[in-house]
Amino acid sequence: MTMNEKLIFTNKTGEELDRFIGDLGNPRTIIITDNNVEAEVFPALGPASGVVRTSPKIVIPAGDDNKTLDTLATVWKALSEMEAVRKTVVVNIGGGVVTDLGGFAAATYMRGMRCVNVPTTLLAAVDASVGGKTGINFNGFKNQVGVFSEPVATIISSEFFSTLPDEEILSGYGEMLKHGLLESADAIGRLLAINPLQDISLLLQLICDSVSVKARVVAEDLRESGARKLLNLGHTFGHAFESYSYERNSPAAHGYAVVWGLVCELVLSHMRLGFPSELLYKVKNYVREYYGAFAITCNDYPALIRAMRHDKKNPEADSINCTLLRAPGVGVTDEVVSEDEIKSTLDIYRDLML
């Protein structure tokens, strides 16, 4: 299986978007974006792109709490009112909420339209916009409903990152740390050696390296039946932290939850598979310095375990599944873990981080 999505790395986003749409034969385009991106990005992107200037826009409210069935229905309705047809191309310009929801809308409207992703956040550039996972949150759980549907292209740039708050940069960098761990000791070492908030000029090359890791894995396993499960590293615990943060009315950014999950799953990897403790401590120190910690007590364990049981990665309803590492670049998927192991891991996480 191959990944059909074209990846374009550039810092001339508008020109590349127009060129790519031209290569498709200049079909009609409709833009899906959110109100924050419309205000912060479009004043710079519009003058550089005829597609952006002339295409009708569907503007959704910003924020992960708007990645819902109601918002999706609003987008479907707008596509219908705009008389979109199967040949129309949807251009998703925004962060992960826009590319996830917009990609899902395109994949399902008229049984499938083409779409192009233009990520405007680091997290979307290295994660959500690449690889063809689309979907919405449902019933209080992350990405519970969706489909695999690749965009025809993703145009990746760092030129809009100056509009992002530090939290957004760090959130995306969290997924890059995951990719580094999946790649090699050298790759994670390079990432741990820089301050992503100060070394912005290095990000486009690091993004290219990071996306290449994900693209290689996805090309082996588009529908997550095997190798793609490696990309779930950090996410069993991370999604639980993220979902629980919403329950506590103090939402955590996705990448923050992922790096807290990475610490937990590296602890579990050390206990089960002998992952090197020296590197575990290096990652832990980096995470604590830049991301702080997700504060929990033993009273929070039942809620976190409940969230893990609802994770769509689990092979069976009564099991909890993790991706772990023997060493950087040596991943093990489908590791079923017990509640006692989870509680022990959370105990050690608290000792290390709090």
XYZ file of C-alpha atoms in Angstrom:
354
model
C 0.000 0.000 0.000
C 1.239 3.511 -0.756
C 0.283 6.923 0.543
C -1.281 8.888 -2.323
C -1.260 12.230 -0.524
C 1.213 14.706 -2.049
C 3.332 16.517 0.546
C 4.525 19.992 -0.427
C 7.021 21.782 1.849
C 7.271 25.497 1.165
C 7.246 28.941 2.689
C 5.304 30.317 -0.277
C 1.999 28.742 0.647
C -0.299 30.881 -1.477
C 1.708 30.373 -4.649
C 1.925 26.614 -4.116
C -1.806 26.354 -3.445
C -2.634 28.172 -6.679
C -0.106 26.079 -8.600
C -1.516 22.819 -7.271
C -5.136 23.756 -7.975
C -4.001 24.748 -11.456
C -2.408 21.334 -11.912
C -5.790 19.799 -11.051
C -7.335 21.766 -13.934
C -8.609 24.733 -11.868
C -11.736 23.050 -10.477
C -14.146 25.032 -8.346
C -12.845 25.338 -4.786
C -14.559 25.930 -1.442
C -12.530 26.855 1.630
C -13.228 25.525 5.124
C -11.561 27.469 7.923
C -12.270 28.807 11.405
C -12.860 32.313 12.669
C -9.400 32.639 14.265
C -7.569 31.601 11.107
C -9.761 33.873 9.016
C -8.723 36.824 11.189
C -5.032 35.958 11.703
C -3.902 34.190 8.517
C -6.099 35.294 5.637
C -4.865 38.928 5.573
C -1.405 37.573 4.661
C -2.450 34.519 2.651
C -5.156 36.222 0.574
C -2.862 38.585 -1.365
C -0.608 35.644 -2.264
C -3.362 33.328 -3.522
C -6.110 33.769 -6.058
C -7.766 30.612 -4.708
C -8.008 32.161 -1.253
C -9.230 35.517 -2.562
C -11.957 34.165 -4.821
C -13.228 30.958 -3.221
C -16.370 30.979 -1.062
C -15.629 30.212 2.578
C -17.279 28.106 5.248
C -16.140 29.508 8.594
C -16.595 27.336 11.679
C -16.016 28.368 15.314
C -12.467 27.771 16.513
C -11.655 25.256 19.222
C -11.690 21.493 19.775
C -15.039 21.704 21.569
C -16.527 22.662 18.182
C -15.308 19.477 16.438
C -18.802 18.058 16.762
C -21.611 16.474 14.798
C -23.520 19.776 14.925
C -20.615 21.660 13.329
C -20.195 18.915 10.737
C -23.880 19.171 9.842
C -23.469 22.939 9.444
C -20.624 22.333 6.973
C -22.641 19.747 5.023
C -25.535 22.204 4.846
C -23.254 24.982 3.607
C -21.755 22.711 0.932
C -25.259 21.866 -0.221
C -26.319 25.533 -0.309
C -23.161 26.398 -2.243
C -24.112 23.664 -4.753
C -20.875 21.771 -4.268
C -20.525 18.704 -6.468
C -18.178 15.751 -6.379
C -15.661 17.535 -8.631
C -15.508 20.530 -6.282
C -12.296 20.635 -4.246
C -12.450 21.494 -0.545
C -9.454 23.453 0.749
C -9.065 23.090 4.525
C -7.042 26.008 5.897
C -6.460 25.840 9.630
C -5.388 23.689 12.524
C -6.277 20.115 13.355
C -9.935 20.835 14.049
C -10.345 22.242 10.544
C -8.395 19.494 8.768
C -10.083 16.705 10.781
C -13.616 18.041 10.412
C -13.161 19.476 6.924
C -11.596 16.252 5.713
C -14.486 14.262 7.185
C -17.009 16.575 5.528
C -15.264 16.213 2.161
C -14.997 12.429 2.509
C -18.709 12.005 3.231
C -20.479 14.738 1.243
C -21.720 13.292 -2.081
C -19.889 10.095 -1.000
C -16.547 11.784 -1.364
C -14.916 14.952 -2.667
C -11.246 15.780 -3.058
C -9.643 18.027 -0.482
C -6.374 19.884 0.048
C -5.041 20.603 3.529
C -3.190 23.809 4.364
C -2.216 23.463 8.047
C -1.634 26.729 9.877
C -0.461 25.278 13.199
C 2.598 23.175 13.950
C 0.411 20.402 15.375
C -1.660 20.192 12.209
C 1.461 20.341 10.029
C 3.136 17.339 11.647
C 0.077 15.335 12.652
C -3.575 16.030 11.907
C -3.267 17.147 8.278
C -1.080 14.229 7.159
C -2.090 10.616 6.737
C -5.801 10.668 5.992
C -7.381 10.365 9.443
C -10.516 12.484 9.618
C -13.261 12.737 12.190
C -15.072 14.449 15.003
C -15.329 14.095 18.751
C -18.447 12.315 19.969
C -20.062 11.504 23.298
C -17.211 13.127 25.200
C -14.405 11.172 23.524
C -11.726 12.290 21.076
C -12.099 11.449 17.367
C -14.717 8.805 18.090
C -16.407 9.024 14.662
C -14.516 9.380 11.394
C -13.093 7.768 8.268
C -9.725 7.222 6.645
C -9.629 9.526 3.622
C -6.416 11.021 2.264
C -6.300 14.593 0.992
C -4.936 14.921 -2.512
C -2.239 17.192 -1.089
C -1.027 18.828 2.088
C 0.896 22.090 1.783
C 3.193 22.434 4.795
C 4.785 25.710 5.803
C 6.142 27.478 8.875
C 5.310 30.969 7.608
C 2.200 31.393 9.775
C 3.712 30.209 13.038
C 4.515 33.766 14.114
C 0.772 34.220 14.674
C 0.672 31.301 17.131
C 0.897 31.502 20.919
C 3.722 29.558 22.571
C 1.281 26.860 23.679
C 0.436 26.056 20.055
C 4.094 25.734 19.063
C 4.803 23.461 22.009
C 1.697 21.397 21.310
C 2.896 20.602 17.795
C 6.408 19.970 19.022
C 5.000 17.289 21.304
C 4.029 15.194 18.276
C 7.476 15.824 16.804
C 9.045 14.408 19.973
C 6.931 11.301 19.460
C 8.151 10.964 15.860
C 11.738 11.413 17.040
C 11.366 8.569 19.530
C 9.920 6.370 16.802
C 12.810 7.194 14.459
C 16.125 6.898 16.304
C 18.271 8.027 19.226
C 19.839 10.675 16.972
C 16.436 12.027 15.917
C 15.112 12.419 19.452
C 18.473 13.832 20.522
C 18.251 16.621 17.932
C 14.769 17.545 19.128
C 15.714 17.540 22.804
C 18.672 19.820 22.059
C 16.678 22.875 20.952
C 14.170 25.331 22.327
C 11.295 25.314 19.812
C 10.161 28.739 20.985
C 13.500 30.336 20.114
C 14.761 28.234 17.202
C 11.815 28.913 14.868
C 14.139 29.148 11.856
C 14.972 25.446 12.264
C 11.372 24.288 12.318
C 10.657 23.794 8.603
C 13.513 21.287 8.209
C 12.576 19.569 11.483
C 8.950 19.445 10.314
C 10.071 17.839 7.058
C 12.031 15.229 9.014
C 9.103 14.621 11.365
C 6.492 14.296 8.630
C 8.761 11.891 6.742
C 8.605 9.538 9.736
C 4.817 9.619 9.774
C 4.544 9.358 5.981
C 6.763 6.293 5.897
C 4.682 4.528 8.550
C 1.364 5.504 6.949
C 2.552 4.301 3.542
C 2.966 0.824 5.056
C -0.434 0.797 6.725
C -2.973 3.438 5.711
C -5.856 1.982 7.739
C -4.007 1.271 10.981
C -4.162 -2.506 10.919
C -0.473 -2.958 11.713
C 2.551 -0.659 11.503
C 0.553 2.571 11.777
C -0.267 1.665 15.362
C 3.294 2.796 16.141
C 2.029 6.364 15.769
C -0.170 5.807 18.818
C 2.878 6.058 21.084
C 1.938 8.345 23.977
C -1.693 8.469 22.970
C -3.357 5.873 25.193
C -2.402 7.810 28.313
C -2.363 11.112 26.388
C -5.933 10.888 25.121
C -7.051 9.956 28.621
C -5.334 13.043 30.044
C -6.863 15.171 27.299
C -10.409 13.833 27.729
C -10.178 14.123 31.504
C -8.921 17.711 31.244
C -12.189 18.574 29.491
C -14.169 16.814 32.223
C -12.360 19.019 34.735
C -13.217 22.123 32.652
C -9.527 22.898 32.214
C -8.788 21.740 28.656
C -5.237 20.641 27.904
C -3.757 21.162 24.440
C -3.414 17.912 22.509
C 0.371 17.993 22.247
C 0.733 18.657 25.957
C -1.408 15.623 26.725
C 0.671 13.568 24.295
C 4.006 14.436 25.942
C 2.585 13.640 29.383
C 1.400 10.387 27.837
C 4.871 9.813 26.380
C 6.406 10.035 29.827
C 3.908 7.474 31.122
C 4.378 5.112 28.206
C 8.168 5.366 28.396
C 7.876 4.451 32.080
C 5.755 1.459 31.073
C 8.222 0.682 28.269
C 11.071 0.672 30.795
C 9.196 -1.631 33.158
C 8.041 -4.052 30.446
C 10.662 -3.867 27.705
C 13.779 -2.340 29.237
C 13.610 1.047 27.514
C 16.779 2.938 28.573
C 16.256 4.809 31.838
C 18.797 7.490 30.858
C 16.729 8.555 27.856
C 13.512 8.271 29.857
C 14.924 10.821 32.309
C 16.083 13.121 29.480
C 12.596 13.131 27.955
C 11.002 13.590 31.365
C 13.249 16.561 32.176
C 12.493 18.208 28.809
C 8.746 17.687 29.225
C 8.730 19.026 32.767
C 10.749 22.104 31.723
C 8.640 23.090 28.716
C 5.223 21.551 29.390
C 4.894 21.290 33.136
C 2.809 18.377 34.383
C -0.793 17.230 34.378
C -1.660 17.289 38.060
C -3.390 14.143 39.260
C -3.885 12.178 42.454
C -4.788 8.530 42.972
C -8.424 9.663 43.153
C -8.230 10.498 39.441
C -7.113 7.017 38.372
C -10.602 5.532 37.852
C -11.616 8.357 35.491
C -8.373 8.027 33.512
C -8.753 4.257 33.233
C -12.367 4.696 32.119
C -11.188 7.061 29.360
C -8.532 4.543 28.288
C -11.163 1.825 28.015
C -13.086 3.986 25.535
C -10.018 4.465 23.335
C -10.738 3.304 19.794
C -7.300 1.635 19.583
C -8.345 -1.143 21.958
C -8.756 -4.508 20.207
C -11.489 -5.592 22.627
C -13.935 -3.706 24.798
C -12.480 -4.947 28.082
C -8.805 -4.336 27.270
C -6.457 -1.341 27.218
C -3.892 -1.259 24.434
C -0.583 0.648 24.254
C 2.261 1.169 21.824
C 5.588 0.907 23.643
C 9.311 1.118 22.831
C 12.199 -1.239 23.500
C 14.546 1.553 22.402
C 14.332 4.618 20.128
C 13.186 3.359 16.732
C 12.178 -0.068 18.081
C 8.440 0.016 18.723
C 6.067 -2.704 19.895
C 2.350 -2.428 19.159
C -0.711 -4.105 20.688
C 0.665 -4.286 24.217
C -2.370 -4.998 26.398
C -1.831 -3.561 29.874
C -3.616 -4.227 33.131
C -5.221 -1.741 35.495
C -2.536 -2.506 38.067
C 0.207 -1.639 35.560
C -1.571 1.600 34.701
C -1.865 2.564 38.352
C 1.820 1.782 38.948
C 2.761 3.838 35.905
C 0.691 6.786 37.101
C 2.310 6.518 40.553
C 5.782 6.751 38.972
C 4.644 9.575 36.660
C 3.579 11.565 39.721
C 6.908 10.896 41.451
C 8.819 12.024 38.358
C 6.752 15.023 37.324
C 4.951 16.518 40.312
